[in-house]
Short mmCIF file of C-alpha atoms in Angstrom, two decimals:
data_model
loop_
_atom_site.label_atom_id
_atom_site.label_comp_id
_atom_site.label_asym_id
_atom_site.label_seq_id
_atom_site.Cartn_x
_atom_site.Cartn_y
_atom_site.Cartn_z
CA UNK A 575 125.48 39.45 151.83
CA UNK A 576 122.11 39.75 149.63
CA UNK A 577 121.87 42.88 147.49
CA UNK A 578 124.81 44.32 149.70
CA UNK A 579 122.22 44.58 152.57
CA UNK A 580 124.38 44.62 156.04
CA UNK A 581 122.01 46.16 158.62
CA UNK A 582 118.67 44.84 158.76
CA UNK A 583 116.03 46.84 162.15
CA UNK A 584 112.88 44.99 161.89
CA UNK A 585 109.73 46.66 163.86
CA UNK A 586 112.13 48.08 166.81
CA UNK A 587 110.71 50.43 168.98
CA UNK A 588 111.03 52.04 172.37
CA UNK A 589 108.92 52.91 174.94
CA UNK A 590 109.57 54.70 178.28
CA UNK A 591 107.41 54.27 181.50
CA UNK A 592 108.04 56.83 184.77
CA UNK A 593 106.00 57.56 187.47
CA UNK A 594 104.41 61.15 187.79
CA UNK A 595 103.39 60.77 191.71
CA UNK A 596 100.52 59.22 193.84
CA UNK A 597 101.69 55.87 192.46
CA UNK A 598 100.89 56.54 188.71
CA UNK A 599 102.98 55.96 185.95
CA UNK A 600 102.67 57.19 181.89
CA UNK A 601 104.31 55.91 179.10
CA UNK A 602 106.29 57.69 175.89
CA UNK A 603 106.01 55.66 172.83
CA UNK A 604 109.70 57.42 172.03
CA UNK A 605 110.16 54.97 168.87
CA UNK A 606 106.72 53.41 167.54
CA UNK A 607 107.95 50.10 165.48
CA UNK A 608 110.17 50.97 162.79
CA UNK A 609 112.03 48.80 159.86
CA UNK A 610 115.07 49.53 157.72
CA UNK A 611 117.50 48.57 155.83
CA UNK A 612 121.14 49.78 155.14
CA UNK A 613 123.02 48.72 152.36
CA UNK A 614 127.13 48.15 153.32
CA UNK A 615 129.44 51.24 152.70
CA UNK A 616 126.70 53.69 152.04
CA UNK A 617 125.23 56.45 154.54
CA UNK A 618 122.14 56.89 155.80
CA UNK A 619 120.74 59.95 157.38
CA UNK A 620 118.17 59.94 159.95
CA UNK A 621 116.49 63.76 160.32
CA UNK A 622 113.81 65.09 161.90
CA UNK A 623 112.86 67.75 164.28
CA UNK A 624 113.36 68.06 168.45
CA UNK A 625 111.93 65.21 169.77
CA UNK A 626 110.43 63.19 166.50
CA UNK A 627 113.04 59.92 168.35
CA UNK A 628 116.22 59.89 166.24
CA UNK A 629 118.65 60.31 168.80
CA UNK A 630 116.83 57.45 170.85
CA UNK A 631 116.72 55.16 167.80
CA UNK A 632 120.59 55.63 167.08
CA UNK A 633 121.03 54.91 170.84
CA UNK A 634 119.02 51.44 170.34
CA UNK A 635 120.99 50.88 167.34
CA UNK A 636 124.71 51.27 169.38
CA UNK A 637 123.39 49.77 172.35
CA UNK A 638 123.02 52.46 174.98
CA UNK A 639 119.28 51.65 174.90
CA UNK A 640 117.33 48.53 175.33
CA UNK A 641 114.73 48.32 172.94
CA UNK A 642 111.45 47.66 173.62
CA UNK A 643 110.61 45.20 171.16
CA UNK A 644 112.11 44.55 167.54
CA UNK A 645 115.21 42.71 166.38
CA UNK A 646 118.58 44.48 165.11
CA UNK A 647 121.07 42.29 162.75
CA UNK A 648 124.04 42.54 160.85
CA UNK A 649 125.29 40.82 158.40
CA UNK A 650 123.84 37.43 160.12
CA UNK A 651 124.38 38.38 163.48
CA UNK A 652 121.43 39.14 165.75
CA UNK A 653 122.16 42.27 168.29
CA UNK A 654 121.57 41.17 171.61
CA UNK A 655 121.40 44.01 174.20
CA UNK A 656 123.95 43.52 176.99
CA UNK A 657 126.39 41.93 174.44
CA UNK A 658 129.03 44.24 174.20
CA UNK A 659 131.65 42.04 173.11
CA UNK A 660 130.19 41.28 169.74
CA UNK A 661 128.45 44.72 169.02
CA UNK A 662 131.67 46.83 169.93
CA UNK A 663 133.12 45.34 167.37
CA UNK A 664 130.82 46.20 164.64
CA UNK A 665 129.00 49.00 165.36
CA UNK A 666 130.47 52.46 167.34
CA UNK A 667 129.10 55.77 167.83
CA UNK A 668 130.65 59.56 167.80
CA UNK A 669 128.56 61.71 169.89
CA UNK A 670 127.69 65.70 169.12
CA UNK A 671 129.94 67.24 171.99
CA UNK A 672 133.58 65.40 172.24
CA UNK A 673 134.45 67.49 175.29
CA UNK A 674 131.75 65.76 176.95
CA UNK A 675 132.49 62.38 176.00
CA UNK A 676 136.38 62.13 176.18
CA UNK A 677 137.95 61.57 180.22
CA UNK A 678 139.49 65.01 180.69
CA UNK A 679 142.13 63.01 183.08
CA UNK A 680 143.22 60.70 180.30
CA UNK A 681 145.61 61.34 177.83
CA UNK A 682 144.18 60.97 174.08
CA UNK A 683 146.81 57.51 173.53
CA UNK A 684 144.73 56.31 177.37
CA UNK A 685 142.04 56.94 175.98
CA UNK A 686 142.43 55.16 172.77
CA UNK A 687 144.17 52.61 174.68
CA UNK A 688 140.63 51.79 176.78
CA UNK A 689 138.70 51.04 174.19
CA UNK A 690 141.33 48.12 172.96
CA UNK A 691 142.05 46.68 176.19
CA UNK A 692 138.24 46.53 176.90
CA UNK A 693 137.56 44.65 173.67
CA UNK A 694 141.13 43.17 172.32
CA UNK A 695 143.25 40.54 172.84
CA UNK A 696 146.51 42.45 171.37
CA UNK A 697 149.51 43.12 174.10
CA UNK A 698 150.57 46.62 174.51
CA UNK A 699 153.24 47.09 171.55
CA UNK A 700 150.37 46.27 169.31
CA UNK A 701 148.02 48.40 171.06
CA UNK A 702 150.55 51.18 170.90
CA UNK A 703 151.16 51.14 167.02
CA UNK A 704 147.16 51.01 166.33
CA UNK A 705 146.89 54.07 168.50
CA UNK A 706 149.68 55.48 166.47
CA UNK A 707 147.79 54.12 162.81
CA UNK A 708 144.84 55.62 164.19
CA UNK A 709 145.73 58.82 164.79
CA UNK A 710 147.55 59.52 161.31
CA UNK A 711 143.80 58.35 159.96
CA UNK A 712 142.23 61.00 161.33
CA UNK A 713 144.34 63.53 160.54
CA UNK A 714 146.13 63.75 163.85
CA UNK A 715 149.99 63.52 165.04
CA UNK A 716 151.40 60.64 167.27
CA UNK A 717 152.56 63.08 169.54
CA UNK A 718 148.85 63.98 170.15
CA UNK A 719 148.72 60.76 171.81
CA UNK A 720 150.54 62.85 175.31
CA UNK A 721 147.72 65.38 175.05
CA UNK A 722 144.93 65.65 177.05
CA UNK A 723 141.81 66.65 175.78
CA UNK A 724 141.65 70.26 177.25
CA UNK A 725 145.30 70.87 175.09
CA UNK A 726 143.06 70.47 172.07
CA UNK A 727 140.96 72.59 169.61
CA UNK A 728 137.60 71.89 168.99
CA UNK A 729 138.21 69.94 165.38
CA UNK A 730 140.91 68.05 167.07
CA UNK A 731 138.65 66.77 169.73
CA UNK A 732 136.01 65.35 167.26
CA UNK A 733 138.97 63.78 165.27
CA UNK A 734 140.02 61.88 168.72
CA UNK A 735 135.96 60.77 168.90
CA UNK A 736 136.17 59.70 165.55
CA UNK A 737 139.66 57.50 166.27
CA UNK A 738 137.79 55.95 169.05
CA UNK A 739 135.28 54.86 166.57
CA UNK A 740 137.08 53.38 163.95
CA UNK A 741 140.23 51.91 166.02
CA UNK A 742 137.98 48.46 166.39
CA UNK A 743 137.41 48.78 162.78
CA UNK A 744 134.15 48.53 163.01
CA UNK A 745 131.47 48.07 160.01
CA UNK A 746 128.99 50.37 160.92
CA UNK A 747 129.73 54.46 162.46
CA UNK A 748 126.29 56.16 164.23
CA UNK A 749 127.22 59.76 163.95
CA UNK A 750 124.46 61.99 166.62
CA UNK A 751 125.48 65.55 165.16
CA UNK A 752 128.77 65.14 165.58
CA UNK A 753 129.39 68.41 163.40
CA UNK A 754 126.56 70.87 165.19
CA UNK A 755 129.51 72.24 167.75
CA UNK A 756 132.18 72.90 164.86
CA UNK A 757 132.49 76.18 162.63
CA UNK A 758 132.03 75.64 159.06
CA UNK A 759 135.86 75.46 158.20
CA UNK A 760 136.17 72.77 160.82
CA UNK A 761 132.94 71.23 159.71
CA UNK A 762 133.73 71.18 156.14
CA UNK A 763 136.82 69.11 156.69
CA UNK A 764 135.76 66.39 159.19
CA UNK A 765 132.68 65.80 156.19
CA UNK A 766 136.28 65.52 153.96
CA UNK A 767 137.44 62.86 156.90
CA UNK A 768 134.42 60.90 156.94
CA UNK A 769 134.18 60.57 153.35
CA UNK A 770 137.53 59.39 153.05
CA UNK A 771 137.39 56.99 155.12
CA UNK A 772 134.68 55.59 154.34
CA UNK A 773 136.19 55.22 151.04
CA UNK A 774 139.16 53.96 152.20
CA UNK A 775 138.08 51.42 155.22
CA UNK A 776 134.27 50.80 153.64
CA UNK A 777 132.71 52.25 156.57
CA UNK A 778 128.80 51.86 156.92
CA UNK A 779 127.98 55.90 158.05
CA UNK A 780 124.20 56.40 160.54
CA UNK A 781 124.28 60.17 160.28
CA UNK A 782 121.48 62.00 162.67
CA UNK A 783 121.20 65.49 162.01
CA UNK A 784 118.55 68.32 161.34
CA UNK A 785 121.39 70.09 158.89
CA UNK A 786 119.96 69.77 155.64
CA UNK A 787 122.72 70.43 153.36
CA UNK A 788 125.19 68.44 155.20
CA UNK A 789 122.43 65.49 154.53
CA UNK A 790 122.16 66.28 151.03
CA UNK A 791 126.89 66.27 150.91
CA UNK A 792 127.04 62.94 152.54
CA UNK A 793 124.16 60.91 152.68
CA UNK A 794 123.16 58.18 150.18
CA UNK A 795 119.60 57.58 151.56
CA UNK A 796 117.47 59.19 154.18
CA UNK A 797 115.02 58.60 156.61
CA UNK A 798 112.45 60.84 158.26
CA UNK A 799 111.49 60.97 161.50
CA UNK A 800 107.93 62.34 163.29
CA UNK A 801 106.54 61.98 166.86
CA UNK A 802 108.60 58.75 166.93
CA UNK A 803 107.67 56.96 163.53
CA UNK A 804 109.55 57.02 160.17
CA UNK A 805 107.26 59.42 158.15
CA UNK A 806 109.11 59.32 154.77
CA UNK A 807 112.26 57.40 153.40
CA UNK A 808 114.20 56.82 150.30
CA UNK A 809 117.33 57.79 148.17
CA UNK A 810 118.23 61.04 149.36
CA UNK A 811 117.29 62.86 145.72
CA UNK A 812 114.01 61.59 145.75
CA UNK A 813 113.18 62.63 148.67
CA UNK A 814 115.06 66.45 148.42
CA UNK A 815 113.11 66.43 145.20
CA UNK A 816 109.97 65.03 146.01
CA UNK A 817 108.95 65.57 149.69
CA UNK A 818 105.62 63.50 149.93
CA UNK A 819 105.12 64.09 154.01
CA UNK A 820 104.43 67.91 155.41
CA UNK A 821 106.88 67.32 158.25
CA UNK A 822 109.68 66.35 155.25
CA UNK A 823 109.17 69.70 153.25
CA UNK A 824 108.84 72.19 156.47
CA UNK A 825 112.48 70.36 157.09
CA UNK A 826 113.68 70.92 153.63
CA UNK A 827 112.21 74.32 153.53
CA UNK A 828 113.72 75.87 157.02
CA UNK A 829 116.83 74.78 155.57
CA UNK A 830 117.32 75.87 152.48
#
């Protein structure tokens, strides 16, 4: 691909419309058009305070929201909304509470297992030993595949998100605060996890966060998000160096 480029978001935005009573409706301009680019096996960070239209723009990028207008690609590929079969396989997402996103009535190898009968051809002995190869990735047993999700820590649970993610080996990971819940022990080694296998499978990492230093551990380049528009972006040096928006240093500054 040119100059390693693999996901290209030209002018996508998002815009809400509900009604408020007596028959009137108002709009939220949640993402305002927005461009970027994201260079394969690198990690971008998307910050920004309550509200400024991160989460919504990783949920356009994944596919849990239709955008508005604008045009996702990777590699050559055009996203179209609806087509789950081609963007599952590319592009996942681990969410900031696993509890919440894991069936509490499925074991952890079920739940694995759904996500490769919805979107693979492979009979179940194959299935099996992926859920098994999986597993060991994370940092996680193959008996853990009998467990159900209440049997496990809060670290484990977030390792059984990220195994969902990357069983499809997919090329791109959206990660909303994924690490918010964890304590810092925890934290410290899923940033280990990602970074390993990243290095290891050339994962593409979205990271959405408002934790400054994790930003600063991880992330290769970083946008900045306001009132739903990117404000400020660039290498993530520059911009921890040289903060040109107000929004960008009251970030860095709280954080610090």
């Amino acid at each position: 691909m040119m100059n390693d480029i693999l996901l290209t978001v030209n002018a996508i935005e998002k815009i809400f419309t509900f009604k408020t009573g007596l028959g009137r409706t108002e709009t939220l301009h949640a993402v305002k058009p927005s461009s970027f680019t994201v260079k394969a096996k690198q990690t971008l960070a998307i910050i920004g305070p309550n509200g400024s239209g991160k989460s919504t723009l990783a949920k356009m990028l994944v596919g849990m929201l239709e955008p508005t207008a604008g045009e996702i690609t990777i590699g050559n590929q055009v996203l179209v909304h609806g087509d789950y079969s081609i963007r599952s396989q590319m592009i996942r997402m681990i969410f900031q509470d696993p509890a919440a996103s894991l069936n509490p009535q499925q074991r952890v190898g079920e739940i694995l297992d759904m996500t490769l009968e919805l979107n693979s051809q492979w009979d179940k002995a194959k299935r099996i030993e992926l859920i098994h190869k999986t597993l060991k990735q994370v940092g996680l047993l193959v008996e853990h595949a009998e467990y159900y999700p209440y049997m496990l820590a809060a670290g484990q649970k977030q390792r059984v998100a990220m195994a969902r993610a990357i069983i499809l080996q997919p090329l791109i990971i959206i990660a909303d605060e994924p690490l918010a819940a964890l304590d810092m022990p925890i934290r410290a080694q899923m940033i280990n996890l990602m970074l390993e296998l990243q290095e290891k499978e050339d994962i593409t990492f979205i990271y959405v966060t408002q934790d400054i230093e994790i930003m600063k551990h991880i992330s290769d380049f970083v946008i900045v998000m306001h009132e739903g528009e990117i404000i400020e972006s660039g290498e993530v040096t520059e911009i921890v160096n040289n903060p040109k928006h107000q929004v960008t240093k009251q970030l860095l500054n709280s954080r610090i």
